[in-house]
Short mmCIF file of C-alpha atoms and ligand atoms in Angstrom, two decimals:
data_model
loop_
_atom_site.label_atom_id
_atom_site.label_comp_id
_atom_site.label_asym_id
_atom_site.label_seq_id
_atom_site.Cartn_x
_atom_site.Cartn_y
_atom_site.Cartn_z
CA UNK A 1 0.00 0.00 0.00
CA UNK A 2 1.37 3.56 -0.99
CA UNK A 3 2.17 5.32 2.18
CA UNK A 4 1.41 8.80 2.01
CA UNK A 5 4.23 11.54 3.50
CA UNK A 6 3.26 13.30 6.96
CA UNK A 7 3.46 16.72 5.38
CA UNK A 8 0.93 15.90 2.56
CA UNK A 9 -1.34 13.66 4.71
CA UNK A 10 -1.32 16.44 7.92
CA UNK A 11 -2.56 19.23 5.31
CA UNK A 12 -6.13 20.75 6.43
CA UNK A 13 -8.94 19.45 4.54
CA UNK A 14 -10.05 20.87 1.07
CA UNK A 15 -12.37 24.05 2.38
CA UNK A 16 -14.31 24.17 -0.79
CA UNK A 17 -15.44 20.25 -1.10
CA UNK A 18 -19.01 21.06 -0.20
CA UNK A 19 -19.31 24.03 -2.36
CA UNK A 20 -18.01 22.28 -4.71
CA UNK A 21 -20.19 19.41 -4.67
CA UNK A 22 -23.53 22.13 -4.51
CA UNK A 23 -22.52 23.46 -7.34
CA UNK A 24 -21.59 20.38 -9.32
CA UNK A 25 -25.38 19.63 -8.09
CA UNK A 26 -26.88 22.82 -9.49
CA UNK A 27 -24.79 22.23 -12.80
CA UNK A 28 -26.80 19.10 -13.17
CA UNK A 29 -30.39 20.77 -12.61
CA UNK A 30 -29.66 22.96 -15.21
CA UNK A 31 -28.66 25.73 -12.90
CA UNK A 32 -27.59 28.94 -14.82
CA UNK A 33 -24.87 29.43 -12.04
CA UNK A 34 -22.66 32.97 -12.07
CA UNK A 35 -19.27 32.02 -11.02
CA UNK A 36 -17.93 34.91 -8.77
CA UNK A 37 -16.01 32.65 -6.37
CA UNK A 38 -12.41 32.32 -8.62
CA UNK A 39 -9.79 35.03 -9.08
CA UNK A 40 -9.20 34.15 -12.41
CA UNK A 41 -9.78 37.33 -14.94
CA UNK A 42 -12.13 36.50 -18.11
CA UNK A 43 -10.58 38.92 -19.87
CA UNK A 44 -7.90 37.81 -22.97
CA UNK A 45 -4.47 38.44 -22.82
CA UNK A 46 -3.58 41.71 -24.58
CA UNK A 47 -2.89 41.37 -28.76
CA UNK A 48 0.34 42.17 -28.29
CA UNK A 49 1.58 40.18 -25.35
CA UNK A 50 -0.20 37.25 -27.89
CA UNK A 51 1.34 38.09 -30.89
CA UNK A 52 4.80 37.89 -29.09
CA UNK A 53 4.50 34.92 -28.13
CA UNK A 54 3.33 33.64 -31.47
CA UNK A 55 6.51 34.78 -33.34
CA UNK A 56 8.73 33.75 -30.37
CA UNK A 57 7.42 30.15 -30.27
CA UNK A 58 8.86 29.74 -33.71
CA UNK A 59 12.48 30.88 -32.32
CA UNK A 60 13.98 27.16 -32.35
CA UNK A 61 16.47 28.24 -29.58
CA UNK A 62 13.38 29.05 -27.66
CA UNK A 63 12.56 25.41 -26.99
CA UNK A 64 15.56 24.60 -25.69
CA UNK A 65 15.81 24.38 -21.36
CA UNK A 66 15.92 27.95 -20.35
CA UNK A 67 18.33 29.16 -17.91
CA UNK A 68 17.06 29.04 -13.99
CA UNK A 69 17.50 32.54 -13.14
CA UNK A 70 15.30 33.65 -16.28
CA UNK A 71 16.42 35.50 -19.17
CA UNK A 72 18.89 38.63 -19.03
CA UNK A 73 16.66 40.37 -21.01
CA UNK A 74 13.77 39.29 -19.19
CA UNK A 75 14.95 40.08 -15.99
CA UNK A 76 16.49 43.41 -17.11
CA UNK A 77 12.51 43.83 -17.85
CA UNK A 78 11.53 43.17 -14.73
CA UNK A 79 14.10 45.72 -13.50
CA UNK A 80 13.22 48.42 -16.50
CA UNK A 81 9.41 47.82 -15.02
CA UNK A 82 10.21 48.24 -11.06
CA UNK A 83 12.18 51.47 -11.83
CA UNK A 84 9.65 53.01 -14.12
CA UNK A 85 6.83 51.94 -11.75
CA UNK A 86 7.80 52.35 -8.10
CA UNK A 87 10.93 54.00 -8.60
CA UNK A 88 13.17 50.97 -7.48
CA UNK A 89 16.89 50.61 -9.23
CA UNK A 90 17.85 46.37 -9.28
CA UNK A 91 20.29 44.67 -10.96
CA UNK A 92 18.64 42.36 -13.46
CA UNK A 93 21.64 40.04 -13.02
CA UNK A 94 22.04 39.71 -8.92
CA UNK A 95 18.25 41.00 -7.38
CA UNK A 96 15.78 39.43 -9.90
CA UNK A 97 14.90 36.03 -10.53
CA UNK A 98 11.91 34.65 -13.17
CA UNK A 99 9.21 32.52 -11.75
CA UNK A 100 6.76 30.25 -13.17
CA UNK A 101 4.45 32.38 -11.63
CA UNK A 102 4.40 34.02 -8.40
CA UNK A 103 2.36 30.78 -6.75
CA UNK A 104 5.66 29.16 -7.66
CA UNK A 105 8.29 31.46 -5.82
CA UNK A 106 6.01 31.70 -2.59
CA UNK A 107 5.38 27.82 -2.54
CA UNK A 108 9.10 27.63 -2.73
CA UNK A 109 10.83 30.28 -0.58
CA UNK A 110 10.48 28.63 2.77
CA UNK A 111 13.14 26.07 1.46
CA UNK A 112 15.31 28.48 0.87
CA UNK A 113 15.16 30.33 4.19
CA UNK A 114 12.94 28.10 6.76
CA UNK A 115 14.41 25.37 9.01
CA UNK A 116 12.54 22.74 10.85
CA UNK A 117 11.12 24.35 13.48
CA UNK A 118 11.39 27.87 12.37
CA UNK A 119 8.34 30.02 12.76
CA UNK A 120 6.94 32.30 9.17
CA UNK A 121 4.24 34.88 10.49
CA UNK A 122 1.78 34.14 8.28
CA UNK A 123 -1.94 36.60 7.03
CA UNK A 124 -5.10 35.01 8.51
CA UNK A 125 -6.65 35.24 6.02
CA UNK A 126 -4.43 34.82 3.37
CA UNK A 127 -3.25 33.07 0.44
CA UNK A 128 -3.14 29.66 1.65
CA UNK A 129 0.34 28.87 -0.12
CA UNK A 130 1.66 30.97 2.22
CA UNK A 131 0.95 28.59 5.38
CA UNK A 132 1.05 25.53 2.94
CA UNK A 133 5.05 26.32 1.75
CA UNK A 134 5.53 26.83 5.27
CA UNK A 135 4.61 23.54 6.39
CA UNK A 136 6.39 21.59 3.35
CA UNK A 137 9.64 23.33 5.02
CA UNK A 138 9.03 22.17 8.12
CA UNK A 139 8.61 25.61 9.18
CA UNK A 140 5.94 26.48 12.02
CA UNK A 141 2.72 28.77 11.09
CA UNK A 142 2.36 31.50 13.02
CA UNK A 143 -1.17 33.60 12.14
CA UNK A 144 -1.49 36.86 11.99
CA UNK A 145 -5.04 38.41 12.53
CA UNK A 146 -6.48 40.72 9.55
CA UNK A 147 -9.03 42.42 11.64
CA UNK A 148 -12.14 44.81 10.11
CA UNK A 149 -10.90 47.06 12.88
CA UNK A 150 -7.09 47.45 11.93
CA UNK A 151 -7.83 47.83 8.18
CA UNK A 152 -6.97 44.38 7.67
CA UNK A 153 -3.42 45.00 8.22
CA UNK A 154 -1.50 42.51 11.21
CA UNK A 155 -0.78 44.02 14.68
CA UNK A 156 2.47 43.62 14.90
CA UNK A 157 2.72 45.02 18.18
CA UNK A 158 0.46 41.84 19.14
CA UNK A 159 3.41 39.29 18.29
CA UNK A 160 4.79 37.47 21.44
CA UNK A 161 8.56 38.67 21.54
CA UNK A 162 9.43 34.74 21.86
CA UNK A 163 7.77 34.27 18.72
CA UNK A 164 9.27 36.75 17.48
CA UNK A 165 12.25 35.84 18.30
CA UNK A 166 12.16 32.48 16.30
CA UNK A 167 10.45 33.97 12.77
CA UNK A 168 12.47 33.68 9.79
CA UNK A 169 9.89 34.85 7.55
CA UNK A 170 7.04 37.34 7.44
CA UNK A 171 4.17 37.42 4.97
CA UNK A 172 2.70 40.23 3.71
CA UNK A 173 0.06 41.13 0.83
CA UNK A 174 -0.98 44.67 -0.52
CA UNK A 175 -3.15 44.74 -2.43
CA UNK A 176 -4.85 41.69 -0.63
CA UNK A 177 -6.10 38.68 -1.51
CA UNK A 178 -9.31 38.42 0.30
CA UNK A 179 -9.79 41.54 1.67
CA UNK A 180 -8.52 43.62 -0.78
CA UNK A 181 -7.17 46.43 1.58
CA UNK A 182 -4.21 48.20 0.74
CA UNK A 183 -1.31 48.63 2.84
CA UNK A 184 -0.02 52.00 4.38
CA UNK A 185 3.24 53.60 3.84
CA UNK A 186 3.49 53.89 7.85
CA UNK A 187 2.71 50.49 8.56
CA UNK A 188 5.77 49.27 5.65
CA UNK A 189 7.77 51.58 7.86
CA UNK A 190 6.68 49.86 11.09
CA UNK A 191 7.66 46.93 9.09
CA UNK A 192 10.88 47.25 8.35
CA UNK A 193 11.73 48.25 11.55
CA UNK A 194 10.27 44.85 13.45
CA UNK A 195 12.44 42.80 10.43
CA UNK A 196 15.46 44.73 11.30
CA UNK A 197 14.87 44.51 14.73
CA UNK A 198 13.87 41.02 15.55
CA UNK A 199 15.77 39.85 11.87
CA UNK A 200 13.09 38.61 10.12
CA UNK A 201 12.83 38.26 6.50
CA UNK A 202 9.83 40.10 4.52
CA UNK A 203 8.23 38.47 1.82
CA UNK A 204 5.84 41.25 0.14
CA UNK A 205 3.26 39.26 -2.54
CA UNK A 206 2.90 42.47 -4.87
CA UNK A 207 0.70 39.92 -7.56
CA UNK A 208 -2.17 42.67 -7.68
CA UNK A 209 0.15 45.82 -7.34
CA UNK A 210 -1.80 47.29 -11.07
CA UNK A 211 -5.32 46.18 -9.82
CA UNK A 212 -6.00 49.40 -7.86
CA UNK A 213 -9.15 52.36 -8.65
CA UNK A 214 -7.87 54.84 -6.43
CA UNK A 215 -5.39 57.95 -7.51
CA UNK A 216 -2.53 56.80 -5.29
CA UNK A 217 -0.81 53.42 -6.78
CA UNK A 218 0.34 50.87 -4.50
CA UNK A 219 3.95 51.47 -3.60
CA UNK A 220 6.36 48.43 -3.29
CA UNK A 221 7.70 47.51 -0.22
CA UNK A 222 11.47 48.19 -1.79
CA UNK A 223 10.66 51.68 -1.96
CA UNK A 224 10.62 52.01 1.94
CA UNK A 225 14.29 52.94 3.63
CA UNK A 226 15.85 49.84 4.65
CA UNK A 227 13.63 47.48 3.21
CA UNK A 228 15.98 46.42 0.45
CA UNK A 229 18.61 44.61 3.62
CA UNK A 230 15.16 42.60 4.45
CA UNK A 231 13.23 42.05 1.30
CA UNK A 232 12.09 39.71 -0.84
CA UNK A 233 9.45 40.80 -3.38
CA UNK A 234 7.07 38.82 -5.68
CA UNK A 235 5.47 40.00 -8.73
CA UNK A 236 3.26 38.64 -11.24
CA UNK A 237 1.97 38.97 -14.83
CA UNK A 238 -1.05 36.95 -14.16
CA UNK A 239 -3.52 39.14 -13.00
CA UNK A 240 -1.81 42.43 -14.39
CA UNK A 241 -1.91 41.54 -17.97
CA UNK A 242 -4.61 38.44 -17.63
CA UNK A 243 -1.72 35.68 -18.16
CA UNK A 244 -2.94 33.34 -15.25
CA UNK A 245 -2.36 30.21 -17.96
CA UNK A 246 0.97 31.73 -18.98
CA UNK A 247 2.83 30.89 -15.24
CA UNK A 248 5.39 33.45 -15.22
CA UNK A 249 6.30 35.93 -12.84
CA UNK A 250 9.71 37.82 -10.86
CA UNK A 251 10.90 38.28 -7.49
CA UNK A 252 13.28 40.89 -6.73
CA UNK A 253 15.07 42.47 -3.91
CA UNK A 254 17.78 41.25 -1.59
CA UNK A 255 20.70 40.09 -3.36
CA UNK A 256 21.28 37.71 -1.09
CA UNK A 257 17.25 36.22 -0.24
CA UNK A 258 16.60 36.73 -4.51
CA UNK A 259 20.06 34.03 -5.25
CA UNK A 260 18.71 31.84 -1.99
CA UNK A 261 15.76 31.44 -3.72
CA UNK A 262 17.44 30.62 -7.47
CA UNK A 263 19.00 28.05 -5.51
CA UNK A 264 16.04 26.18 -4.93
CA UNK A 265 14.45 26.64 -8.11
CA UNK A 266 18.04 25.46 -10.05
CA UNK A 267 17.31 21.91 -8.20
CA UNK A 268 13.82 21.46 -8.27
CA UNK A 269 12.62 23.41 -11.70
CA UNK A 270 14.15 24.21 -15.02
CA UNK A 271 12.68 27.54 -15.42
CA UNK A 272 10.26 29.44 -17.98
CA UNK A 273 9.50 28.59 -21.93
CA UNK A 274 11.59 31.44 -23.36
CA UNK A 275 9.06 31.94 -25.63
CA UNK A 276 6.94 32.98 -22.47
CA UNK A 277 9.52 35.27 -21.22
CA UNK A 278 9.77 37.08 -24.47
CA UNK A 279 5.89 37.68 -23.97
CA UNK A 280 6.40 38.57 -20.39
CA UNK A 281 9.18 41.19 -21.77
CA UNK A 282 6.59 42.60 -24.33
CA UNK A 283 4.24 42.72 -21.53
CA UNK A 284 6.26 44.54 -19.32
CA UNK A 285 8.11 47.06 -21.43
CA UNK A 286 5.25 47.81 -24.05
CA UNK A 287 2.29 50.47 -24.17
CA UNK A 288 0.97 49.72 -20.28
CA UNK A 289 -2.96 51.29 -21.20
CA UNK A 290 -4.15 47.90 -21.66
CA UNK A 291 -3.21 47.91 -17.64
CA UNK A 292 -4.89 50.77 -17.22
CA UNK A 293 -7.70 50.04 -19.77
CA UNK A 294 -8.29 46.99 -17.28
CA UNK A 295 -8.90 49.39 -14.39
CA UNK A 296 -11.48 51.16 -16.07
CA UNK A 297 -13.61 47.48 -16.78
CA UNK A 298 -13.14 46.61 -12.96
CA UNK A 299 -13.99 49.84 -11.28
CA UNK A 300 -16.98 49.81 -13.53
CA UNK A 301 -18.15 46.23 -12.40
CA UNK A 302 -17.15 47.01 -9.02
CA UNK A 303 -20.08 49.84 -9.25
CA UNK A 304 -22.35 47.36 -10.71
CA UNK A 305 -21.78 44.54 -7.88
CA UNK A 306 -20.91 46.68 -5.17
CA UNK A 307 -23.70 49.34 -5.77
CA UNK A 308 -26.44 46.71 -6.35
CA UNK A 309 -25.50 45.15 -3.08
CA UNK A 310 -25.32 48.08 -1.45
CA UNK A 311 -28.69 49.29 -1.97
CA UNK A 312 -30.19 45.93 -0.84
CA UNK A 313 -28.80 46.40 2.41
CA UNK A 314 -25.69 44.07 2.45
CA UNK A 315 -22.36 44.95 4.46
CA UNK A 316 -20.15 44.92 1.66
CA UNK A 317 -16.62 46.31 1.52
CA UNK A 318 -16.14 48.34 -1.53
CA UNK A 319 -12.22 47.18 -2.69
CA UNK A 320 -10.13 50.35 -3.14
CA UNK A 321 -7.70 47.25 -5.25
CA UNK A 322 -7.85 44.12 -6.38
CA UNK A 323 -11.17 42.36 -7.69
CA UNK A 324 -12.26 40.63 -4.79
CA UNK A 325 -15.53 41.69 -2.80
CA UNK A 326 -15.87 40.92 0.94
CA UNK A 327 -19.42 41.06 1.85
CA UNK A 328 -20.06 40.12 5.96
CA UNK A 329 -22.43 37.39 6.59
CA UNK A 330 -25.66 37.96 8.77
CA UNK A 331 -25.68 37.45 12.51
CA UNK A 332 -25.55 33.80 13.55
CA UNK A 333 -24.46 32.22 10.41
CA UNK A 334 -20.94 30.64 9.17
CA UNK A 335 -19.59 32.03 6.14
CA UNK A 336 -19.51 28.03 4.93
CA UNK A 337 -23.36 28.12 5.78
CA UNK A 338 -23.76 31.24 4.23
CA UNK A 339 -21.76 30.64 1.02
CA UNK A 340 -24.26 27.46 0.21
CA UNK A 341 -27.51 29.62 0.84
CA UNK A 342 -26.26 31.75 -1.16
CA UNK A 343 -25.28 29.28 -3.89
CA UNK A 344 -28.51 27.09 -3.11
CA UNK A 345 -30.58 29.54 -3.46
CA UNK A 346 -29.79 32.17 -6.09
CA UNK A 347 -27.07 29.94 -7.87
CA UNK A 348 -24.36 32.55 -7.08
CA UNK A 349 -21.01 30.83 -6.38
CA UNK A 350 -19.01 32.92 -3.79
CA UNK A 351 -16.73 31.57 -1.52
CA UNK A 352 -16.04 31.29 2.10
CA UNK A 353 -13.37 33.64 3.45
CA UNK A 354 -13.49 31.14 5.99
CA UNK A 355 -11.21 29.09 3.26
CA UNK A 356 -8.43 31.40 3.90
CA UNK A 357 -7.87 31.25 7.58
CA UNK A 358 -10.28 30.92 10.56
CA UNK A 359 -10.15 34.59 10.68
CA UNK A 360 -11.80 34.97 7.87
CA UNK A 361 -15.24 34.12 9.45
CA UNK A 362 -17.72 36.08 9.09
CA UNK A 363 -17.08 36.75 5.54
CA UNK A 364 -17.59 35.66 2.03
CA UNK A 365 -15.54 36.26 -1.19
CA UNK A 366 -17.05 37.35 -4.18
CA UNK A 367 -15.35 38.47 -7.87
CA UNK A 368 -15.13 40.76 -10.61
CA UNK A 369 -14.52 38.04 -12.81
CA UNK A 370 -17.90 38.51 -14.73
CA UNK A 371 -19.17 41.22 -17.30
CA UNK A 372 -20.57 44.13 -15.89
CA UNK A 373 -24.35 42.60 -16.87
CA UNK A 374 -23.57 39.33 -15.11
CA UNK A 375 -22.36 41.29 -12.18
CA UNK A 376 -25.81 43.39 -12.18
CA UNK A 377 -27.50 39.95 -12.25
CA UNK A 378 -25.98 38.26 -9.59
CA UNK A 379 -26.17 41.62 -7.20
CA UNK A 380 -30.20 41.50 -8.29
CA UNK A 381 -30.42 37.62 -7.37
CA UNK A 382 -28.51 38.22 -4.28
CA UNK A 383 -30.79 41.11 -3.42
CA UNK A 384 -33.89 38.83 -3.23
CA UNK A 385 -32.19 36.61 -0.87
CA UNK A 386 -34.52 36.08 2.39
CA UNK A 387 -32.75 37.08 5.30
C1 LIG B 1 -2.20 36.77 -3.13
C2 LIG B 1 -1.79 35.92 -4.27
N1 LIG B 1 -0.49 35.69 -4.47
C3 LIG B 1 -0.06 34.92 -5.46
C4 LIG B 1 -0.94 34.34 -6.35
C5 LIG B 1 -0.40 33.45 -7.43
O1 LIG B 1 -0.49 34.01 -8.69
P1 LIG B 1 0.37 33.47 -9.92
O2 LIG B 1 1.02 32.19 -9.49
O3 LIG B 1 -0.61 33.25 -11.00
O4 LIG B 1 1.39 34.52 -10.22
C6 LIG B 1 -2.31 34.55 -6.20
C7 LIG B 1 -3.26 33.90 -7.10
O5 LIG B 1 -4.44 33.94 -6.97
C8 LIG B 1 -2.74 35.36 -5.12
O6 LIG B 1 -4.03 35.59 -4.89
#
């Protein structure tokens, strides 16, 4: 009999399974169900970006292994795109390294700086690789509450000085993934600071830094003072220029933390199809309104799903980034229970925050993933939900 490794059989159970099975059920009755509960956009992959890849994949030396690190040139876009964006001057060849998409770099980073035993302050809630990398290291999770209260940023004040005495690694995600709040420059200063002080690594997850409807972008952690002794920073093309399929992203930052890193992915993975990274470099050094063309389409079906649910009387957080929608569930109910009313009865998938992190009850996750008449529909079916 296959015997199944500790760190694969010890994960937490699949949070979605009965979701999942409801709406496999309501597929079956003929259902007309409105997805909202995956962050995956439905909108192409700029021409461009395409095209590039067309010609590329026609490049025989494109098919060959790639090197680990990435591409020069690719990486030397990756550089060309932090500078013009936040400002931040890397060395293509030392303080960036590709990835096969940012899920990739944070699934693997606690090998290259977690020991058995070692504690990573990790969001609650949060992306779940986070805590899931953690474990495959051997590492120990340590969660930190995302409260309502705090802006859905982590007290930091709050960690236990033993605890934080034994991090290695600290977790953090601005624009977030659920909650879509955004970070403050004061609390990246506060930041620093505690890394410095208690010498703690920083892992910043920048994968919706372009997905923001405000005037004020989101800055990158590298811009703060002193970050770039304690940084490690991951960025993706995914959601930016709708490449989710493509797997490719970059981290950047720390010399030292950015080759630690390379290490690992030079024995476990052989890097990405050139002929992606030549996309990825026409992606991020071409014409960048598609990005902002993007913007427009979300903040308009954030009006249209936001403002419908508004008006019907839901507690819903309007996202100043991202395209995720937290809406609070009504007094007495789980967000699991919740998330199957909702998908039971109006055939609206959302999904329990709940699936992120115990402290993500009392919420569920919707999308922008939809047209902006989809959106208006769902918002309308939710709206005649009894209470
Ligand atoms: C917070 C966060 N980080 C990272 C990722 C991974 O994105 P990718 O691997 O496509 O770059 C996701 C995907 O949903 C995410 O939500």
């Amino acid at each position: 009999m296959t015997r199944i490794a500790e760190r694969i059989a010890t994960l937490p159970p699949y949070p979605f399974a009965r979701i999942d099975e409801l709406k496999a059920e309501k597929r079956r009755a003929g259902v007309d169900l409105i997805d909202l509960g995956i962050g995956d956009p439905d909108l192409p992959t700029p021409p461009h970006i395409v095209a590039a890849l067309r010609e590329a994949a026609t490049v025989a030396s494109h098919h060959r292994y790639p090197s680990y690190a990435g591409m020069i040139e690719m990486r030397a876009a990756a550089a060309s795109f932090m500078a013009k964006r936040f400002g931040v001057k890397l060395d293509p060849a030392t303080e960036v390294v590709a990835l096969i998409g940012s899920k990739e770099g944070v699934a693997h980073l606690p090998l290259a700086l977690v020991d058995p035993g070692d504690v990573v302050l990790c969001p609650d809630p949060g992306y779940p690789v986070y805590s899931v990398g953690t474990q495959f290291a051997g590492g120990e999770v340590y969660s930190l509450p995302l409260r309502r209260e705090n802006g859905f940023l982590p007290d930091l004040r709050a960690i236990p000085t033993d605890v934080a005495r034994r991090a290695k690694l600290i977790w953090v995600n601005y624009p977030n993934n659920p909650t879509a709040a955004l970070a403050t420059r004061g609390f990246y200063e506060e930041l620093v600071v505690f890394a410095q002080e208690h010498d703690i690594v920083i892992a910043s997850d920048l994968a919706y830094s372009e997905m923001y409807y405000g005037a004020e972008p989101p800055p990158s952690l590298l811009e703060i003072p002193g970050a770039r002794d304690v940084t490690i920073e991951l960025h993706s093309l995914s959601k930016t220029y709708n490449m989710t399929g493509w797997r490719v992203g970059f981290a950047v930052g720390n010399r030292e933390l950015v080759g630690a890193l390379g290490k690992v992915k030079t024995n476990v993975d052989s890097g990405v199809f050139e002929a992606v990274q030549v996309a990825a470099i026409a992606a991020l050094t071409g014409d960048q309104s598609c990005v902002a063309e993007q913007r427009r389409i979300y903040k308009a079906r954030r009006e249209a799903l936001c403002g419908g649910l508004r008006r019907a009387g839901m507690d819903v957080i309007v996202p100043e980034a991202t395209f995720y929608v937290l809406v609070g569930t009504p007094r007495g109910m789980t967000s699991l229970d919740y998330a199957g009313k909702i998908l039971d009865q109006t055939g609206v998938v959302v999904t329990p925050a709940t699936g992120f992190g115990a402290c993500g009850e009392g919420f569920v996750r919707l999308t922008l993933c939809a047209d902006k008449a989809r959106l208006e529909e769902a918002a309308a079916r939710l709206a005649k939900l009894p209470t």
